[in-house]
Amino acid sequence: MGGRRLGDQTKQALATASSNLSPITMKFLANIWTILSNLVAQRQDDLPDATNGCRLDIIIVGGGMGGLSASIQCALSGHHVTVIEAARELAETGAGIQVTPNAAKLLKRWGLSESFWSSAARPSSMNFRRYSDGTILFREQDYGPGLKRKYGSETLNISRVDVQKGLYDRAKELGVEFHFGTKVVEIDMDGGRVKSAAGLEFKGDLVIGADGIWSRCREVLLGKEDHPEATGDLVYRIIINAEDVPAGELRDKITNPELNIWFGPDCHAVSYSIRSGTALGLGLVRPDDLPPGVSKKEGSAEEMRELFRNWDPILARFLDHVKVVETWKLMHRQEVETWINDKGNFVLIGDASHPMIPYLAQGANSAIEDGATIGLILGKITSKSQLPQALQMFQTMRKARGEAVARESLKMRTFYHMRDGPEQQERDSLLEKYSDSKRTIEEKFPLSWVCPIFQPWLFGYDANIEVEKAIESSPFA
Ligand SMILES: Cc1cc2nc3c(=O)[nH]c(=O)nc-3n(C[C@H](O)[C@H](O)[C@H](O)COP(=O)(O)OP(=O)(O)OC[C@H]3O[C@@H](n4cnc5c(N)ncnc54)[C@H](O)[C@@H]3O)c2cc1C
């Protein structure tokens, strides 16, 4: 239970009960109360010391990528953190995610467990292919190791639930409190209060809205109904276990991790190994045909195979092994003017603030950067009165970047989905010229993954360094 809740509610329950109880029962309850109080006190003692002597009570709505990341960094900065999550447990939703160096370096600093690191697959090459026959349009043979050399950190392909579990385990070690199966329905922003559907109330000095693309927190901040908009694309998310495909070429493709992206008319496909190279995560994007209001649905494997029947034969062979498939409508949102309230005790992070389509695989990476940044800034404050300035600093640092990544991701949709014709031929011949490092790309390049201006800006970002720079130029008054 949240630190403030446990004390008040338990005391109240004991007081109400005491009027009707025998002395023996009273003594028994008092002993329980002492044990519980000691447990809570002990957990508070286990927390790291507040870096600057100011310990905040922080409520995080949503235990996804951003919420869990913020919980770790806020706890490391010495604050008391409570995460409220609607889902009953951390469960596999969707397939894998790519964690790029900008986020992987943060996970390393946070000291995630060995089992987390061993659950990742590390892609060697990155291949962009033509849909119809798998011809390589552009390849970087040394993709993962090359990024590590350039940006000092790994690129991980990993099952989404493995990331969540790695973050959750670390947050628990740091004393973060979790309430699963607790959906927030009411938020009093200025009062720092949130209320669950079951009527539980939590109060903090700061509320962080990390409740994802369907954010309730965002609506409260905007003061109006605000629904995500359909992008027009839909994705099939699939996991194929290596042991479920015959030994030989197909299985080798899984156990030797690489990143493949196929460009096709109005569609694209992405594949990479996950779970230490024992499974393949596949995402197939196609035009959306789900009715308005339906965001996720079990799909038909037959229909999917039919749609991708004339694609690269290796892809079609993988699809033959798919039994169950999920379809997700890909959503986005307009940029908003602010992510923080006027009082300076409420902030949005992750998809709640800057959702992005996954065509540069950056939604989770950006949410992790957000979580690190807010926690690091809050490690620098020396009094609660500095909270508004801290949130303003967070917004200045993160808003322009988050929104720029979202816009760049949207650009990739046009680049990937060209129909066959002169524009597509021009794209393919440009890519081919630079494939396999035949020539050095020296100026802005339309494939953002390898653009020499965009890539270092994206993957070279270091939240710790950025926070130090921001504090140096605007120290807290
Ligand atoms: C097909 C696909 C592929 C992707 N691939 C990648 C990738 O390779 N790399 C990458 O970086 N990103 C990827 N993303 C994007 C990434 O998944 C999201 O951007 C990321 O999860 C956002 O993190 P978040 O914490 O903001 O939201 P989420 O991770 O969605 O977490 C929000 C949490 O809030 C909870 N919640 C919601 N409402 C409430 C409420 N009212 N009360 C309490 N809890 C609530 C939810 O249950 C959820 O756990 C992909 C997305 C898709 C759809």
mmCIF file of C-alpha atoms in Angstrom, residues 162-473:
data_model
loop_
_atom_site.group_PDB
_atom_site.id
_atom_site.type_symbol
_atom_site.label_atom_id
_atom_site.label_comp_id
_atom_site.label_asym_id
_atom_site.label_seq_id
_atom_site.Cartn_x
_atom_site.Cartn_y
_atom_site.Cartn_z
ATOM 1 C CA ASP A 162 11.063 -9.266 -20.446
ATOM 2 C CA VAL A 163 11.775 -5.517 -20.444
ATOM 3 C CA GLN A 164 8.850 -4.853 -18.135
ATOM 4 C CA LYS A 165 9.898 -7.650 -15.814
ATOM 5 C CA GLY A 166 13.516 -6.449 -15.729
ATOM 6 C CA LEU A 167 12.386 -2.932 -14.843
ATOM 7 C CA TYR A 168 9.794 -4.133 -12.338
ATOM 8 C CA ASP A 169 12.261 -6.382 -10.479
ATOM 9 C CA ARG A 170 14.723 -3.517 -10.137
ATOM 10 C CA ALA A 171 12.003 -1.108 -9.014
ATOM 11 C CA LYS A 172 10.894 -3.601 -6.342
ATOM 12 C CA GLU A 173 14.476 -3.926 -5.105
ATOM 13 C CA LEU A 174 14.551 -0.155 -4.714
ATOM 14 C CA GLY A 175 11.422 -0.199 -2.559
ATOM 15 C CA VAL A 176 8.893 1.063 -5.127
ATOM 16 C CA GLU A 177 5.323 0.153 -4.136
ATOM 17 C CA PHE A 178 3.033 -1.400 -6.738
ATOM 18 C CA HIS A 179 -0.735 -1.645 -6.975
ATOM 19 C CA PHE A 180 -1.732 -3.915 -9.837
ATOM 20 C CA GLY A 181 -5.331 -4.328 -10.984
ATOM 21 C CA THR A 182 -5.922 -0.709 -9.952
ATOM 22 C CA LYS A 183 -7.337 1.455 -12.701
ATOM 23 C CA VAL A 184 -7.197 5.179 -12.076
ATOM 24 C CA VAL A 185 -10.487 6.853 -12.959
ATOM 25 C CA GLU A 186 -10.365 10.188 -11.153
ATOM 26 C CA ILE A 187 -7.500 12.632 -10.870
ATOM 27 C CA ASP A 188 -7.336 15.802 -8.835
ATOM 28 C CA MET A 189 -4.258 17.308 -10.457
ATOM 29 C CA ASP A 190 -3.604 20.267 -8.207
ATOM 30 C CA GLY A 191 -4.439 18.257 -5.086
ATOM 31 C CA GLY A 192 -2.032 15.478 -6.142
ATOM 32 C CA ARG A 193 -4.782 12.882 -5.640
ATOM 33 C CA VAL A 194 -5.818 9.950 -7.796
ATOM 34 C CA LYS A 195 -8.689 7.560 -7.229
ATOM 35 C CA SER A 196 -9.149 4.047 -8.566
ATOM 36 C CA ALA A 197 -12.282 2.436 -9.987
ATOM 37 C CA ALA A 198 -12.579 0.496 -6.707
ATOM 38 C CA GLY A 199 -12.462 3.738 -4.702
ATOM 39 C CA LEU A 200 -8.854 3.567 -3.421
ATOM 40 C CA GLU A 201 -7.278 6.990 -3.036
ATOM 41 C CA PHE A 202 -3.617 7.903 -3.295
ATOM 42 C CA LYS A 203 -2.032 11.258 -2.614
ATOM 43 C CA GLY A 204 1.413 12.513 -3.532
ATOM 44 C CA ASP A 205 3.523 15.638 -3.889
ATOM 45 C CA LEU A 206 3.753 14.825 -7.586
ATOM 46 C CA VAL A 207 1.640 12.749 -9.987
ATOM 47 C CA ILE A 208 3.359 11.378 -13.090
ATOM 48 C CA GLY A 209 0.891 10.396 -15.828
ATOM 49 C CA ALA A 210 2.489 7.418 -17.601
ATOM 50 C CA ASP A 211 -0.718 5.748 -18.712
ATOM 51 C CA GLY A 212 0.134 5.289 -22.375
ATOM 52 C CA ILE A 213 -1.597 6.089 -25.640
ATOM 53 C CA TRP A 214 -5.124 5.838 -24.162
ATOM 54 C CA SER A 215 -4.148 8.193 -21.338
ATOM 55 C CA ARG A 216 -6.764 9.364 -18.871
ATOM 56 C CA CYS A 217 -4.157 11.678 -17.323
ATOM 57 C CA ARG A 218 -3.786 13.519 -20.610
ATOM 58 C CA GLU A 219 -7.523 14.198 -20.789
ATOM 59 C CA VAL A 220 -7.469 15.570 -17.263
ATOM 60 C CA LEU A 221 -4.547 17.864 -18.079
ATOM 61 C CA LEU A 222 -6.254 19.111 -21.254
ATOM 62 C CA GLY A 223 -9.581 19.434 -19.470
ATOM 63 C CA LYS A 224 -11.496 17.808 -22.317
ATOM 64 C CA GLU A 225 -12.129 14.479 -24.014
ATOM 65 C CA ASP A 226 -9.149 13.637 -26.169
ATOM 66 C CA HIS A 227 -8.998 10.375 -28.076
ATOM 67 C CA PRO A 228 -6.092 8.961 -30.069
ATOM 68 C CA GLU A 229 -6.531 9.108 -33.830
ATOM 69 C CA ALA A 230 -6.173 6.165 -36.191
ATOM 70 C CA THR A 231 -3.091 6.351 -38.430
ATOM 71 C CA GLY A 232 -4.723 4.196 -41.104
ATOM 72 C CA ASP A 233 -2.322 1.329 -40.368
ATOM 73 C CA LEU A 234 -2.812 -1.888 -38.494
ATOM 74 C CA VAL A 235 -0.165 -4.290 -37.230
ATOM 75 C CA TYR A 236 -0.138 -8.060 -36.783
ATOM 76 C CA ARG A 237 2.121 -8.883 -33.823
ATOM 77 C CA ILE A 238 3.508 -12.399 -33.792
ATOM 78 C CA ILE A 239 5.987 -14.537 -31.866
ATOM 79 C CA ILE A 240 7.349 -17.743 -33.439
ATOM 80 C CA ASN A 241 9.396 -20.127 -31.294
ATOM 81 C CA ALA A 242 12.533 -21.589 -32.885
ATOM 82 C CA GLU A 243 11.520 -25.064 -31.732
ATOM 83 C CA ASP A 244 8.252 -24.763 -33.673
ATOM 84 C CA VAL A 245 9.976 -24.394 -37.049
ATOM 85 C CA PRO A 246 11.982 -27.136 -38.765
ATOM 86 C CA ALA A 247 15.734 -27.234 -38.182
ATOM 87 C CA GLY A 248 17.634 -25.620 -41.045
ATOM 88 C CA GLU A 249 17.253 -22.254 -42.737
ATOM 89 C CA LEU A 250 14.201 -21.043 -40.816
ATOM 90 C CA ARG A 251 15.511 -21.983 -37.400
ATOM 91 C CA ASP A 252 18.946 -20.554 -38.207
ATOM 92 C CA LYS A 253 17.306 -17.225 -39.037
ATOM 93 C CA ILE A 254 16.029 -17.121 -35.458
ATOM 94 C CA THR A 255 19.138 -18.327 -33.663
ATOM 95 C CA ASN A 256 21.418 -15.945 -35.604
ATOM 96 C CA PRO A 257 19.820 -12.615 -34.698
ATOM 97 C CA GLU A 258 19.442 -9.940 -37.342
ATOM 98 C CA LEU A 259 17.019 -7.115 -38.000
ATOM 99 C CA ASN A 260 14.994 -7.299 -41.232
ATOM 100 C CA ILE A 261 12.581 -4.698 -42.560
ATOM 101 C CA TRP A 262 10.684 -5.335 -45.803
ATOM 102 C CA PHE A 263 9.294 -2.326 -47.723
ATOM 103 C CA GLY A 264 6.062 -2.950 -49.629
ATOM 104 C CA PRO A 265 3.137 -1.039 -51.145
ATOM 105 C CA ASP A 266 1.079 0.424 -48.247
ATOM 106 C CA CYS A 267 2.623 -2.235 -46.000
ATOM 107 C CA HIS A 268 5.871 -3.245 -44.352
ATOM 108 C CA ALA A 269 7.165 -6.080 -42.207
ATOM 109 C CA VAL A 270 9.762 -6.221 -39.430
ATOM 110 C CA SER A 271 11.428 -9.262 -37.885
ATOM 111 C CA TYR A 272 14.060 -9.800 -35.215
ATOM 112 C CA SER A 273 15.019 -12.481 -32.737
ATOM 113 C CA ILE A 274 14.045 -12.187 -29.085
ATOM 114 C CA ARG A 275 14.308 -14.366 -25.925
ATOM 115 C CA SER A 276 18.050 -14.983 -26.266
ATOM 116 C CA GLY A 277 17.582 -15.984 -29.903
ATOM 117 C CA THR A 278 15.031 -18.723 -29.199
ATOM 118 C CA ALA A 279 12.059 -16.926 -30.759
ATOM 119 C CA LEU A 280 11.292 -14.514 -33.573
ATOM 120 C CA GLY A 281 9.241 -11.357 -33.123
ATOM 121 C CA LEU A 282 7.371 -10.330 -36.261
ATOM 122 C CA GLY A 283 5.354 -7.219 -36.991
ATOM 123 C CA LEU A 284 3.396 -6.986 -40.234
ATOM 124 C CA VAL A 285 1.873 -3.610 -41.015
ATOM 125 C CA ARG A 286 -1.040 -3.248 -43.429
ATOM 126 C CA PRO A 287 -3.908 -0.816 -44.050
ATOM 127 C CA ASP A 288 -6.317 -0.724 -41.135
ATOM 128 C CA ASP A 289 -9.710 -2.320 -41.613
ATOM 129 C CA LEU A 290 -10.846 -2.569 -38.006
ATOM 130 C CA PRO A 291 -14.051 -0.685 -37.312
ATOM 131 C CA PRO A 292 -13.708 2.682 -35.530
ATOM 132 C CA GLY A 293 -13.569 2.156 -31.780
ATOM 133 C CA VAL A 294 -11.918 -1.279 -32.024
ATOM 134 C CA SER A 295 -8.228 -0.935 -31.224
ATOM 135 C CA LYS A 296 -7.096 -4.521 -30.745
ATOM 136 C CA LYS A 297 -8.510 -7.825 -31.868
ATOM 137 C CA GLU A 298 -7.556 -11.418 -32.448
ATOM 138 C CA GLY A 299 -6.804 -11.641 -36.168
ATOM 139 C CA SER A 300 -7.163 -14.362 -38.750
ATOM 140 C CA ALA A 301 -3.865 -16.124 -39.521
ATOM 141 C CA GLU A 302 -5.358 -17.274 -42.842
ATOM 142 C CA GLU A 303 -6.249 -13.756 -43.919
ATOM 143 C CA MET A 304 -2.779 -12.546 -42.915
ATOM 144 C CA ARG A 305 -1.079 -15.292 -44.952
ATOM 145 C CA GLU A 306 -3.223 -14.395 -47.929
ATOM 146 C CA LEU A 307 -2.277 -10.709 -47.684
ATOM 147 C CA PHE A 308 1.449 -11.451 -47.548
ATOM 148 C CA ARG A 309 1.338 -14.432 -49.936
ATOM 149 C CA ASN A 310 3.341 -12.745 -52.688
ATOM 150 C CA TRP A 311 6.024 -11.447 -50.354
ATOM 151 C CA ASP A 312 9.568 -12.733 -49.804
ATOM 152 C CA PRO A 313 9.239 -16.564 -49.716
ATOM 153 C CA ILE A 314 11.167 -16.784 -46.427
ATOM 154 C CA LEU A 315 8.600 -14.528 -44.776
ATOM 155 C CA ALA A 316 5.772 -16.611 -46.210
ATOM 156 C CA ARG A 317 7.428 -19.772 -44.827
ATOM 157 C CA PHE A 318 7.570 -18.234 -41.368
ATOM 158 C CA LEU A 319 3.931 -17.218 -41.615
ATOM 159 C CA ASP A 320 2.990 -20.845 -42.313
ATOM 160 C CA HIS A 321 3.918 -21.542 -38.677
ATOM 161 C CA VAL A 322 1.663 -18.888 -37.189
ATOM 162 C CA LYS A 323 -1.336 -20.210 -35.315
ATOM 163 C CA VAL A 324 -2.478 -17.205 -33.304
ATOM 164 C CA VAL A 325 -2.220 -13.592 -34.341
ATOM 165 C CA GLU A 326 -3.124 -10.302 -32.688
ATOM 166 C CA THR A 327 -4.064 -7.191 -34.645
ATOM 167 C CA TRP A 328 -3.475 -3.710 -33.258
ATOM 168 C CA LYS A 329 -4.702 -0.477 -34.731
ATOM 169 C CA LEU A 330 -1.780 1.958 -34.799
ATOM 170 C CA MET A 331 -2.789 5.238 -33.224
ATOM 171 C CA HIS A 332 -1.250 8.657 -32.860
ATOM 172 C CA ARG A 333 -2.146 11.999 -31.319
ATOM 173 C CA GLN A 334 -1.687 15.658 -31.990
ATOM 174 C CA GLU A 335 1.017 17.534 -30.115
ATOM 175 C CA VAL A 336 -0.259 19.431 -27.081
ATOM 176 C CA GLU A 337 0.836 22.784 -25.735
ATOM 177 C CA THR A 338 1.938 21.562 -22.333
ATOM 178 C CA TRP A 339 2.718 18.340 -20.470
ATOM 179 C CA ILE A 340 2.586 19.934 -17.015
ATOM 180 C CA ASN A 341 -0.066 21.686 -14.927
ATOM 181 C CA ASP A 342 0.199 25.316 -13.823
ATOM 182 C CA LYS A 343 0.727 24.380 -10.194
ATOM 183 C CA GLY A 344 3.747 22.272 -11.124
ATOM 184 C CA ASN A 345 2.812 18.968 -9.468
ATOM 185 C CA PHE A 346 1.530 16.941 -12.445
ATOM 186 C CA VAL A 347 3.392 15.799 -15.553
ATOM 187 C CA LEU A 348 2.820 13.498 -18.522
ATOM 188 C CA ILE A 349 5.521 11.182 -19.867
ATOM 189 C CA GLY A 350 5.834 8.518 -22.589
ATOM 190 C CA ASP A 351 2.982 7.783 -24.972
ATOM 191 C CA ALA A 352 0.628 9.902 -22.853
ATOM 192 C CA SER A 353 2.629 12.944 -23.951
ATOM 193 C CA HIS A 354 4.297 12.090 -27.282
ATOM 194 C CA PRO A 355 2.940 8.860 -28.786
ATOM 195 C CA MET A 356 4.666 7.730 -31.957
ATOM 196 C CA ILE A 357 4.130 5.054 -34.549
ATOM 197 C CA PRO A 358 6.756 2.326 -34.140
ATOM 198 C CA TYR A 359 8.493 2.778 -37.525
ATOM 199 C CA LEU A 360 11.722 3.908 -35.886
ATOM 200 C CA ALA A 361 11.142 1.661 -32.859
ATOM 201 C CA GLN A 362 11.379 4.596 -30.482
ATOM 202 C CA GLY A 363 8.189 4.764 -28.374
ATOM 203 C CA ALA A 364 9.538 2.683 -25.510
ATOM 204 C CA ASN A 365 13.046 4.091 -25.882
ATOM 205 C CA SER A 366 11.676 7.626 -25.588
ATOM 206 C CA ALA A 367 9.495 6.667 -22.618
ATOM 207 C CA ILE A 368 12.583 5.229 -20.894
ATOM 208 C CA GLU A 369 14.493 8.464 -21.612
ATOM 209 C CA ASP A 370 11.564 10.436 -20.146
ATOM 210 C CA GLY A 371 11.523 8.292 -17.006
ATOM 211 C CA ALA A 372 15.260 8.714 -16.521
ATOM 212 C CA THR A 373 15.124 12.460 -17.124
ATOM 213 C CA ILE A 374 12.320 13.216 -14.683
ATOM 214 C CA GLY A 375 13.949 11.059 -12.001
ATOM 215 C CA LEU A 376 17.376 12.628 -12.495
ATOM 216 C CA ILE A 377 16.007 16.176 -12.334
ATOM 217 C CA LEU A 378 14.093 15.315 -9.167
ATOM 218 C CA GLY A 379 17.369 14.101 -7.697
ATOM 219 C CA LYS A 380 18.643 17.668 -7.875
ATOM 220 C CA ILE A 381 15.927 19.513 -5.984
ATOM 221 C CA THR A 382 16.521 20.545 -2.399
ATOM 222 C CA SER A 383 12.972 21.583 -1.514
ATOM 223 C CA LYS A 384 9.405 20.836 -2.617
ATOM 224 C CA SER A 385 9.036 24.449 -3.658
ATOM 225 C CA GLN A 386 11.408 23.717 -6.563
ATOM 226 C CA LEU A 387 9.026 21.161 -8.065
ATOM 227 C CA PRO A 388 7.411 23.577 -10.586
ATOM 228 C CA GLN A 389 10.860 24.630 -11.816
ATOM 229 C CA ALA A 390 11.886 20.967 -12.058
ATOM 230 C CA LEU A 391 8.845 20.082 -14.180
ATOM 231 C CA GLN A 392 9.439 23.090 -16.394
ATOM 232 C CA MET A 393 13.007 21.907 -16.922
ATOM 233 C CA PHE A 394 11.738 18.417 -17.781
ATOM 234 C CA GLN A 395 9.326 19.825 -20.334
ATOM 235 C CA THR A 396 11.962 22.059 -21.926
ATOM 236 C CA MET A 397 14.339 19.125 -22.234
ATOM 237 C CA ARG A 398 11.902 16.497 -23.428
ATOM 238 C CA LYS A 399 9.039 18.035 -25.384
ATOM 239 C CA ALA A 400 10.911 19.185 -28.473
ATOM 240 C CA ARG A 401 12.837 15.912 -28.649
ATOM 241 C CA GLY A 402 9.868 13.584 -28.074
ATOM 242 C CA GLU A 403 7.782 15.368 -30.672
ATOM 243 C CA ALA A 404 10.635 15.458 -33.192
ATOM 244 C CA VAL A 405 11.103 11.679 -32.900
ATOM 245 C CA ALA A 406 7.345 11.213 -33.366
ATOM 246 C CA ARG A 407 7.393 13.323 -36.551
ATOM 247 C CA GLU A 408 10.436 11.501 -37.910
ATOM 248 C CA SER A 409 8.718 8.151 -37.261
ATOM 249 C CA LEU A 410 5.726 9.305 -39.275
ATOM 250 C CA LYS A 411 8.022 10.229 -42.182
ATOM 251 C CA MET A 412 9.215 6.630 -42.317
ATOM 252 C CA ARG A 413 5.660 5.541 -43.136
ATOM 253 C CA THR A 414 5.843 7.313 -46.494
ATOM 254 C CA PHE A 415 9.360 6.048 -47.126
ATOM 255 C CA TYR A 416 8.572 2.396 -46.331
ATOM 256 C CA HIS A 417 5.144 2.167 -47.964
ATOM 257 C CA MET A 418 5.804 3.433 -51.517
ATOM 258 C CA ARG A 419 3.858 1.671 -54.218
ATOM 259 C CA ASP A 420 5.843 0.246 -57.115
ATOM 260 C CA GLY A 421 6.660 3.026 -59.573
ATOM 261 C CA PRO A 422 9.231 5.748 -60.310
ATOM 262 C CA GLU A 423 9.384 7.087 -56.736
ATOM 263 C CA GLN A 424 9.969 3.609 -55.311
ATOM 264 C CA GLN A 425 12.628 2.920 -57.949
ATOM 265 C CA GLU A 426 14.408 6.146 -57.076
ATOM 266 C CA ARG A 427 14.307 5.225 -53.377
ATOM 267 C CA ASP A 428 15.653 1.746 -54.030
ATOM 268 C CA SER A 429 18.486 2.896 -56.254
ATOM 269 C CA LEU A 430 19.534 5.523 -53.698
ATOM 270 C CA LEU A 431 19.607 2.885 -50.953
ATOM 271 C CA GLU A 432 21.481 0.451 -53.145
ATOM 272 C CA LYS A 433 24.236 3.025 -53.788
ATOM 273 C CA TYR A 434 25.060 3.203 -50.089
ATOM 274 C CA SER A 435 24.306 -0.370 -49.063
ATOM 275 C CA ASP A 436 27.091 -2.390 -47.394
ATOM 276 C CA SER A 437 29.053 0.843 -46.870
ATOM 277 C CA LYS A 438 29.830 1.047 -50.595
ATOM 278 C CA ARG A 439 29.866 4.814 -50.102
ATOM 279 C CA THR A 440 29.898 6.892 -46.949
ATOM 280 C CA ILE A 441 26.654 8.712 -46.281
ATOM 281 C CA GLU A 442 27.788 12.250 -45.627
ATOM 282 C CA GLU A 443 24.672 14.353 -45.599
ATOM 283 C CA LYS A 444 21.033 14.164 -44.577
ATOM 284 C CA PHE A 445 19.682 10.812 -45.725
ATOM 285 C CA PRO A 446 16.007 9.858 -46.040
ATOM 286 C CA LEU A 447 16.407 6.523 -44.222
ATOM 287 C CA SER A 448 16.574 8.017 -40.716
ATOM 288 C CA TRP A 449 18.041 4.870 -39.122
ATOM 289 C CA VAL A 450 21.354 5.558 -40.862
ATOM 290 C CA CYS A 451 21.191 9.305 -41.493
ATOM 291 C CA PRO A 452 24.499 10.785 -40.226
ATOM 292 C CA ILE A 453 22.650 13.756 -38.726
ATOM 293 C CA PHE A 454 19.637 12.024 -37.197
ATOM 294 C CA GLN A 455 21.255 8.811 -35.956
ATOM 295 C CA PRO A 456 23.822 10.389 -33.580
ATOM 296 C CA TRP A 457 21.158 12.787 -32.317
ATOM 297 C CA LEU A 458 18.849 9.845 -31.601
ATOM 298 C CA PHE A 459 21.142 7.060 -30.396
ATOM 299 C CA GLY A 460 23.890 9.256 -28.955
ATOM 300 C CA TYR A 461 21.521 10.960 -26.493
ATOM 301 C CA ASP A 462 22.486 10.501 -22.877
ATOM 302 C CA ALA A 463 19.824 11.567 -20.362
ATOM 303 C CA ASN A 464 22.367 11.838 -17.522
ATOM 304 C CA ILE A 465 24.598 14.205 -19.473
ATOM 305 C CA GLU A 466 21.626 16.257 -20.675
ATOM 306 C CA VAL A 467 20.335 16.716 -17.118
ATOM 307 C CA GLU A 468 23.770 17.763 -15.864
ATOM 308 C CA LYS A 469 23.969 20.337 -18.680
ATOM 309 C CA ALA A 470 20.477 21.668 -17.930
ATOM 310 C CA ILE A 471 21.196 22.006 -14.208
ATOM 311 C CA GLU A 472 24.481 23.722 -14.890
ATOM 312 C CA SER A 473 22.845 26.312 -17.098
#
